[in-house]
JSON list of C-alpha atoms and ligand atoms in Angstrom, two decimals:
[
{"chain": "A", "resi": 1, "resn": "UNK", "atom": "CA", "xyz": [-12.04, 104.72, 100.11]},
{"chain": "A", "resi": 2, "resn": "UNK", "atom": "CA", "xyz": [-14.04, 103.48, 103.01]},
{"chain": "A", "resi": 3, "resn": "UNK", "atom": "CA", "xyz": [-16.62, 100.58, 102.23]},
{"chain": "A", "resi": 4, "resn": "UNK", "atom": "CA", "xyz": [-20.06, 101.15, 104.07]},
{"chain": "A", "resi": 5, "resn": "UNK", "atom": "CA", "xyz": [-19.15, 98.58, 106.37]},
{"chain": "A", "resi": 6, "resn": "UNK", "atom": "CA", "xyz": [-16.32, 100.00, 107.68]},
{"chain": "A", "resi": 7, "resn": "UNK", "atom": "CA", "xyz": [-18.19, 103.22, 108.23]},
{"chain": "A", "resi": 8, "resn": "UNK", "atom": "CA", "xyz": [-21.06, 101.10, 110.04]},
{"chain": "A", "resi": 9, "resn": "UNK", "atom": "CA", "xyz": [-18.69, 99.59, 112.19]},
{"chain": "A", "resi": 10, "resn": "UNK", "atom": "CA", "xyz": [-16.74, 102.92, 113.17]},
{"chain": "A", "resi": 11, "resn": "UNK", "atom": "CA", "xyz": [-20.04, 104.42, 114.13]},
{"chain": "A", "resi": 12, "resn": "UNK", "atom": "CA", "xyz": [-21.39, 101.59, 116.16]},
{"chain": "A", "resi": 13, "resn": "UNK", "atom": "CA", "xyz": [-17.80, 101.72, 117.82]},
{"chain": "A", "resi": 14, "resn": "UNK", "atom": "CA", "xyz": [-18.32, 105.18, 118.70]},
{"chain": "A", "resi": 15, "resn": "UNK", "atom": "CA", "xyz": [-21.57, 105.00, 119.48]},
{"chain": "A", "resi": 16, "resn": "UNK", "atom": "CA", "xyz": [-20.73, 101.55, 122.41]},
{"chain": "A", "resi": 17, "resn": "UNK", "atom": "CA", "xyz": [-17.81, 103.77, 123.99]},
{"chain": "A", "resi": 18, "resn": "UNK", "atom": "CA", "xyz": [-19.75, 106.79, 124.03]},
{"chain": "A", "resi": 19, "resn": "UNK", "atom": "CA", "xyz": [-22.28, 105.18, 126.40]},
{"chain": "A", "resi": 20, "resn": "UNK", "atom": "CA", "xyz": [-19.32, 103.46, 127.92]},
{"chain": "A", "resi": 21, "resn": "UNK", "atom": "CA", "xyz": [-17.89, 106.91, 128.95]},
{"chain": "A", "resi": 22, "resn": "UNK", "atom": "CA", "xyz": [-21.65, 108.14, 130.01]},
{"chain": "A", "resi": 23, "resn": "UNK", "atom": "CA", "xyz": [-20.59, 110.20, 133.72]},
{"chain": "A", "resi": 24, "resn": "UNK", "atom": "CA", "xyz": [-22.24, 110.98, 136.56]},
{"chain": "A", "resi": 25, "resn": "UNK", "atom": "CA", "xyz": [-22.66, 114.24, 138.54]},
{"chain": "A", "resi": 26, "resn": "UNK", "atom": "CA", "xyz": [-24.31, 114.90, 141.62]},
{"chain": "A", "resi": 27, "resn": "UNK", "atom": "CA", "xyz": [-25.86, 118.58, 141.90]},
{"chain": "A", "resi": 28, "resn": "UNK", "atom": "CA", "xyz": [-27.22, 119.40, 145.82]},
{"chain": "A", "resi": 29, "resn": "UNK", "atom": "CA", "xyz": [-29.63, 121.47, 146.83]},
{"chain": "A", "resi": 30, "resn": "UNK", "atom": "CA", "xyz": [-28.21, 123.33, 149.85]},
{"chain": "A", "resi": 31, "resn": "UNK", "atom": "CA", "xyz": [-29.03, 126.03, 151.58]},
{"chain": "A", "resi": 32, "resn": "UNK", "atom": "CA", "xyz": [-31.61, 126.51, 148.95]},
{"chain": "A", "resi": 33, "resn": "UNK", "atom": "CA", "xyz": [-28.90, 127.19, 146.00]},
{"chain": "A", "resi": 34, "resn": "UNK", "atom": "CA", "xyz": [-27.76, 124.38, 143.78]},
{"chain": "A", "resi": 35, "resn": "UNK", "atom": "CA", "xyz": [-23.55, 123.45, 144.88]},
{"chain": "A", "resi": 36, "resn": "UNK", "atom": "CA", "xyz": [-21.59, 120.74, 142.92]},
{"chain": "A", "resi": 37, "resn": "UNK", "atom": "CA", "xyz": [-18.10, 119.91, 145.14]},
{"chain": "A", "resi": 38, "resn": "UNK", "atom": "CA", "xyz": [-19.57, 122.35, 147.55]},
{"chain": "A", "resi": 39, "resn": "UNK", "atom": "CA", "xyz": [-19.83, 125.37, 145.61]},
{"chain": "A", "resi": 40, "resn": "UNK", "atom": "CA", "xyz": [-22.20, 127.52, 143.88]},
{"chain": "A", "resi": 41, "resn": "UNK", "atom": "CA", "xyz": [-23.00, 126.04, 140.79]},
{"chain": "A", "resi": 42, "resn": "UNK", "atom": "CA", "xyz": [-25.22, 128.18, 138.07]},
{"chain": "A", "resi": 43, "resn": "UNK", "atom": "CA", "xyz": [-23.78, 126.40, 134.96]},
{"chain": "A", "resi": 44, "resn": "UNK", "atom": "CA", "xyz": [-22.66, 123.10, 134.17]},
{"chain": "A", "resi": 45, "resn": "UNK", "atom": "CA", "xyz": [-21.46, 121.49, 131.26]},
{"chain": "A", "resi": 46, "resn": "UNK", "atom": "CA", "xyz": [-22.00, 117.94, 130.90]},
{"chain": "A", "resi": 47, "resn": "UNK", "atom": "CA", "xyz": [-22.11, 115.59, 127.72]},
{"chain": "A", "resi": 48, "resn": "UNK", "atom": "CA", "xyz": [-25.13, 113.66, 126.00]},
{"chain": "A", "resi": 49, "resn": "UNK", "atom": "CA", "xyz": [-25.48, 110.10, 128.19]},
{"chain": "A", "resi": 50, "resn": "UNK", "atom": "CA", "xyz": [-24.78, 111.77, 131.43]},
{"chain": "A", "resi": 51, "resn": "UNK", "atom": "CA", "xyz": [-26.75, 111.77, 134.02]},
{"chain": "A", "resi": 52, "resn": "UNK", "atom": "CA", "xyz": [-27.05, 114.41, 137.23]},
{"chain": "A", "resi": 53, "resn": "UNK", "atom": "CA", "xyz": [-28.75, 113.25, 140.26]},
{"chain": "A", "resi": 54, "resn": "UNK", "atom": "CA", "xyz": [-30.42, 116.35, 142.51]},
{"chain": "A", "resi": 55, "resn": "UNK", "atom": "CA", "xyz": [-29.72, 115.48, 146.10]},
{"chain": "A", "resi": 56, "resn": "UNK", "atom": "CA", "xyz": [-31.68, 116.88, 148.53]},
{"chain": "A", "resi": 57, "resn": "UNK", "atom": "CA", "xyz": [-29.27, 118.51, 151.24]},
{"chain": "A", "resi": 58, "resn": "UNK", "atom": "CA", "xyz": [-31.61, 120.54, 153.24]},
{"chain": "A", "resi": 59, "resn": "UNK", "atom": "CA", "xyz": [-33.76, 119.50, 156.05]},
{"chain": "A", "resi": 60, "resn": "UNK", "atom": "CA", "xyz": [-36.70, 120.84, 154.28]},
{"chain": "A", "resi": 61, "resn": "UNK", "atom": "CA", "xyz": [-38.42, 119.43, 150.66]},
{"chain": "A", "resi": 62, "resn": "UNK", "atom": "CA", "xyz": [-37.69, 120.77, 147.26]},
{"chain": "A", "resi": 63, "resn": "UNK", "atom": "CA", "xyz": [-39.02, 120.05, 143.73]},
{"chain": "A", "resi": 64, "resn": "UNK", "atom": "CA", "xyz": [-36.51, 119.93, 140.79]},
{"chain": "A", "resi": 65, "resn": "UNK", "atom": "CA", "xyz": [-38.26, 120.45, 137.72]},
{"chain": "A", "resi": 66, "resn": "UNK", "atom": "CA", "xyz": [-37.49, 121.63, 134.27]},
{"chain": "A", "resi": 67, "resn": "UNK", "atom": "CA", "xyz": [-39.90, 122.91, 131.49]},
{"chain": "A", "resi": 68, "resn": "UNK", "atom": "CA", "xyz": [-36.64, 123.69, 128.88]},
{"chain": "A", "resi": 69, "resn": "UNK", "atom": "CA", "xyz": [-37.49, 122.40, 125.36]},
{"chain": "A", "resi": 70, "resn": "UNK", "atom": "CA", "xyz": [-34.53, 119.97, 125.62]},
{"chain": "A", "resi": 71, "resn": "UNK", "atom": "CA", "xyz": [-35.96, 118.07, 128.49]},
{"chain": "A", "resi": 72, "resn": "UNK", "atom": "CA", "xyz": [-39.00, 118.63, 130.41]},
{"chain": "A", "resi": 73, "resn": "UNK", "atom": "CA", "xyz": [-39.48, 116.57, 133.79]},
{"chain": "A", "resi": 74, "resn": "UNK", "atom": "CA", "xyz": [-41.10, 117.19, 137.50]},
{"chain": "A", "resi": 75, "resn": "UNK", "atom": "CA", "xyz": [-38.81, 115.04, 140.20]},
{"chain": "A", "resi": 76, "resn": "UNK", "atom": "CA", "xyz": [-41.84, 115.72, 142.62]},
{"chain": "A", "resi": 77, "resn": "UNK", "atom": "CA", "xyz": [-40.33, 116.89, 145.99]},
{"chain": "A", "resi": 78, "resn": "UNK", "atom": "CA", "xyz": [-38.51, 115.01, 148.11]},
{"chain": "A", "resi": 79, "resn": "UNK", "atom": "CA", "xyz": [-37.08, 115.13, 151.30]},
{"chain": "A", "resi": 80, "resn": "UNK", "atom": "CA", "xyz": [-33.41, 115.95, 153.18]},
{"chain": "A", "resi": 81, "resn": "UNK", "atom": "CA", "xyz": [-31.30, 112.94, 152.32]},
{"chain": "A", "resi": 82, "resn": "UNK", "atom": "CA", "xyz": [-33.11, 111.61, 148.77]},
{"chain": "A", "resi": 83, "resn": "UNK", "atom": "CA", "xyz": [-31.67, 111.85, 145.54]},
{"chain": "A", "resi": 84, "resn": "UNK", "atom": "CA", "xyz": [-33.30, 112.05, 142.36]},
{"chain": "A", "resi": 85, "resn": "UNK", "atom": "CA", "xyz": [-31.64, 111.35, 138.90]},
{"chain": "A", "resi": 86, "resn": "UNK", "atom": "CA", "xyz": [-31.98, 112.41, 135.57]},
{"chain": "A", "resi": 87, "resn": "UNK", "atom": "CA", "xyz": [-30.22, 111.25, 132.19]},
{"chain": "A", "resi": 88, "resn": "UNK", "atom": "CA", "xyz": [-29.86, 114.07, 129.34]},
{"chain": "A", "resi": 89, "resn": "UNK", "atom": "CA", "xyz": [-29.85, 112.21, 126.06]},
{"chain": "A", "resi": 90, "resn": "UNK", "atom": "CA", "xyz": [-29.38, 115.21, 123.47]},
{"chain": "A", "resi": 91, "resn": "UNK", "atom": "CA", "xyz": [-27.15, 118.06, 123.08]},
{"chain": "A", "resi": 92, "resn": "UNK", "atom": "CA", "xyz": [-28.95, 121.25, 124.02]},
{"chain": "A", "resi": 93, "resn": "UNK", "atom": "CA", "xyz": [-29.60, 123.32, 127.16]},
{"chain": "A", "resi": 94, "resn": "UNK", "atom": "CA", "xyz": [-32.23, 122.33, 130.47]},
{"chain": "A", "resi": 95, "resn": "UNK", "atom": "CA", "xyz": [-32.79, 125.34, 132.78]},
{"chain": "A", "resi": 96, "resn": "UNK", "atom": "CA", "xyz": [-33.37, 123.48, 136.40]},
{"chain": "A", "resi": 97, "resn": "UNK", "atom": "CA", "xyz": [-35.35, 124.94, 138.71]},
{"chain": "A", "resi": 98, "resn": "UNK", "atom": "CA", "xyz": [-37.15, 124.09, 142.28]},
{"chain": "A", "resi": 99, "resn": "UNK", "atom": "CA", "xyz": [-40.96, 125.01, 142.32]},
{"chain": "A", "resi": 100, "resn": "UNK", "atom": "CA", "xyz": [-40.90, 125.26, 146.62]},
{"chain": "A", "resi": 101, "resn": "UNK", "atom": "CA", "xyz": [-38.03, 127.92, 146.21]},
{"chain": "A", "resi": 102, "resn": "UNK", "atom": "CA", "xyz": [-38.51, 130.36, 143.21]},
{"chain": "A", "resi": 103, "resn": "UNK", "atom": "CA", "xyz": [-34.94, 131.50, 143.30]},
{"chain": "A", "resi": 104, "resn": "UNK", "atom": "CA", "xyz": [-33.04, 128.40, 142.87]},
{"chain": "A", "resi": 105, "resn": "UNK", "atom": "CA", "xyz": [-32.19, 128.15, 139.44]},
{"chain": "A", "resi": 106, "resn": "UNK", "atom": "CA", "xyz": [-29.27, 126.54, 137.58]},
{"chain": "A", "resi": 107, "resn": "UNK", "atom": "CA", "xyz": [-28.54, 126.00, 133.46]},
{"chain": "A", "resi": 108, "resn": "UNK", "atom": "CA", "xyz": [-27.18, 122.84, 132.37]},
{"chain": "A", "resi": 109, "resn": "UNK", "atom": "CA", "xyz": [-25.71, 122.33, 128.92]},
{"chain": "A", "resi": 110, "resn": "UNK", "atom": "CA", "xyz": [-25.30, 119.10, 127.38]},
{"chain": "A", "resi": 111, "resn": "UNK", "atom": "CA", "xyz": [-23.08, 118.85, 124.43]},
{"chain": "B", "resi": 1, "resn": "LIG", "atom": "CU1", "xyz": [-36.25, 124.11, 146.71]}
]
């Protein structure tokens, strides 16, 4: 039978190489759609710890916000060339959305 230590220590080890293995992902904003590698992205999965950073690809502002219950934040807009980054901490799902262009939109999950 595990001891409580051992347990303590098996979480705290899991818990150090989970933030060791945090990633991050770059979502543009071109063309006034949200592309990952260059394409169309309308879903992503990422996992808790990562962190996406909205670059601005246009020659024109936009304002990446989200009002989801899992994370709710306003990156204010920003011009062609800026990047803006946000960290997901918990599991759950953040729709993303620009308030300058009503029909970008984009779901991330983070498990
Ligand atoms: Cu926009």
């Amino acid at each position: 039978m595990l001891s409580k230590k051992t347990v303590a220590v098996g979480l705290v080890t899991m818990l150090l190489s989970a933030t060791a293995s945090a990633a991050d992902y770059t979502v543009a904003q071109n063309n006034k759609t949200f592309k990952k590698g260059g394409e169309k992205v309308e879903n992503m999965t990422i996992q808790a710890g990562d962190t996406v950073h909205f670059k601005n690809e246009d020659p024109f502002f936009h304002n990446i916000f989200s009002l989801s219950d899992l994370k709710t934040f306003d990156l204010g807009s920003y011009p062609a060339g800026e990047s803006k980054a946000v960290t997901f901490d918990e599991p759950g799902e953040a729709e993303i959305e620009c308030a300058i262009h009503p029909e970008m939109y984009m779901v991330i999950e983070v498990q």
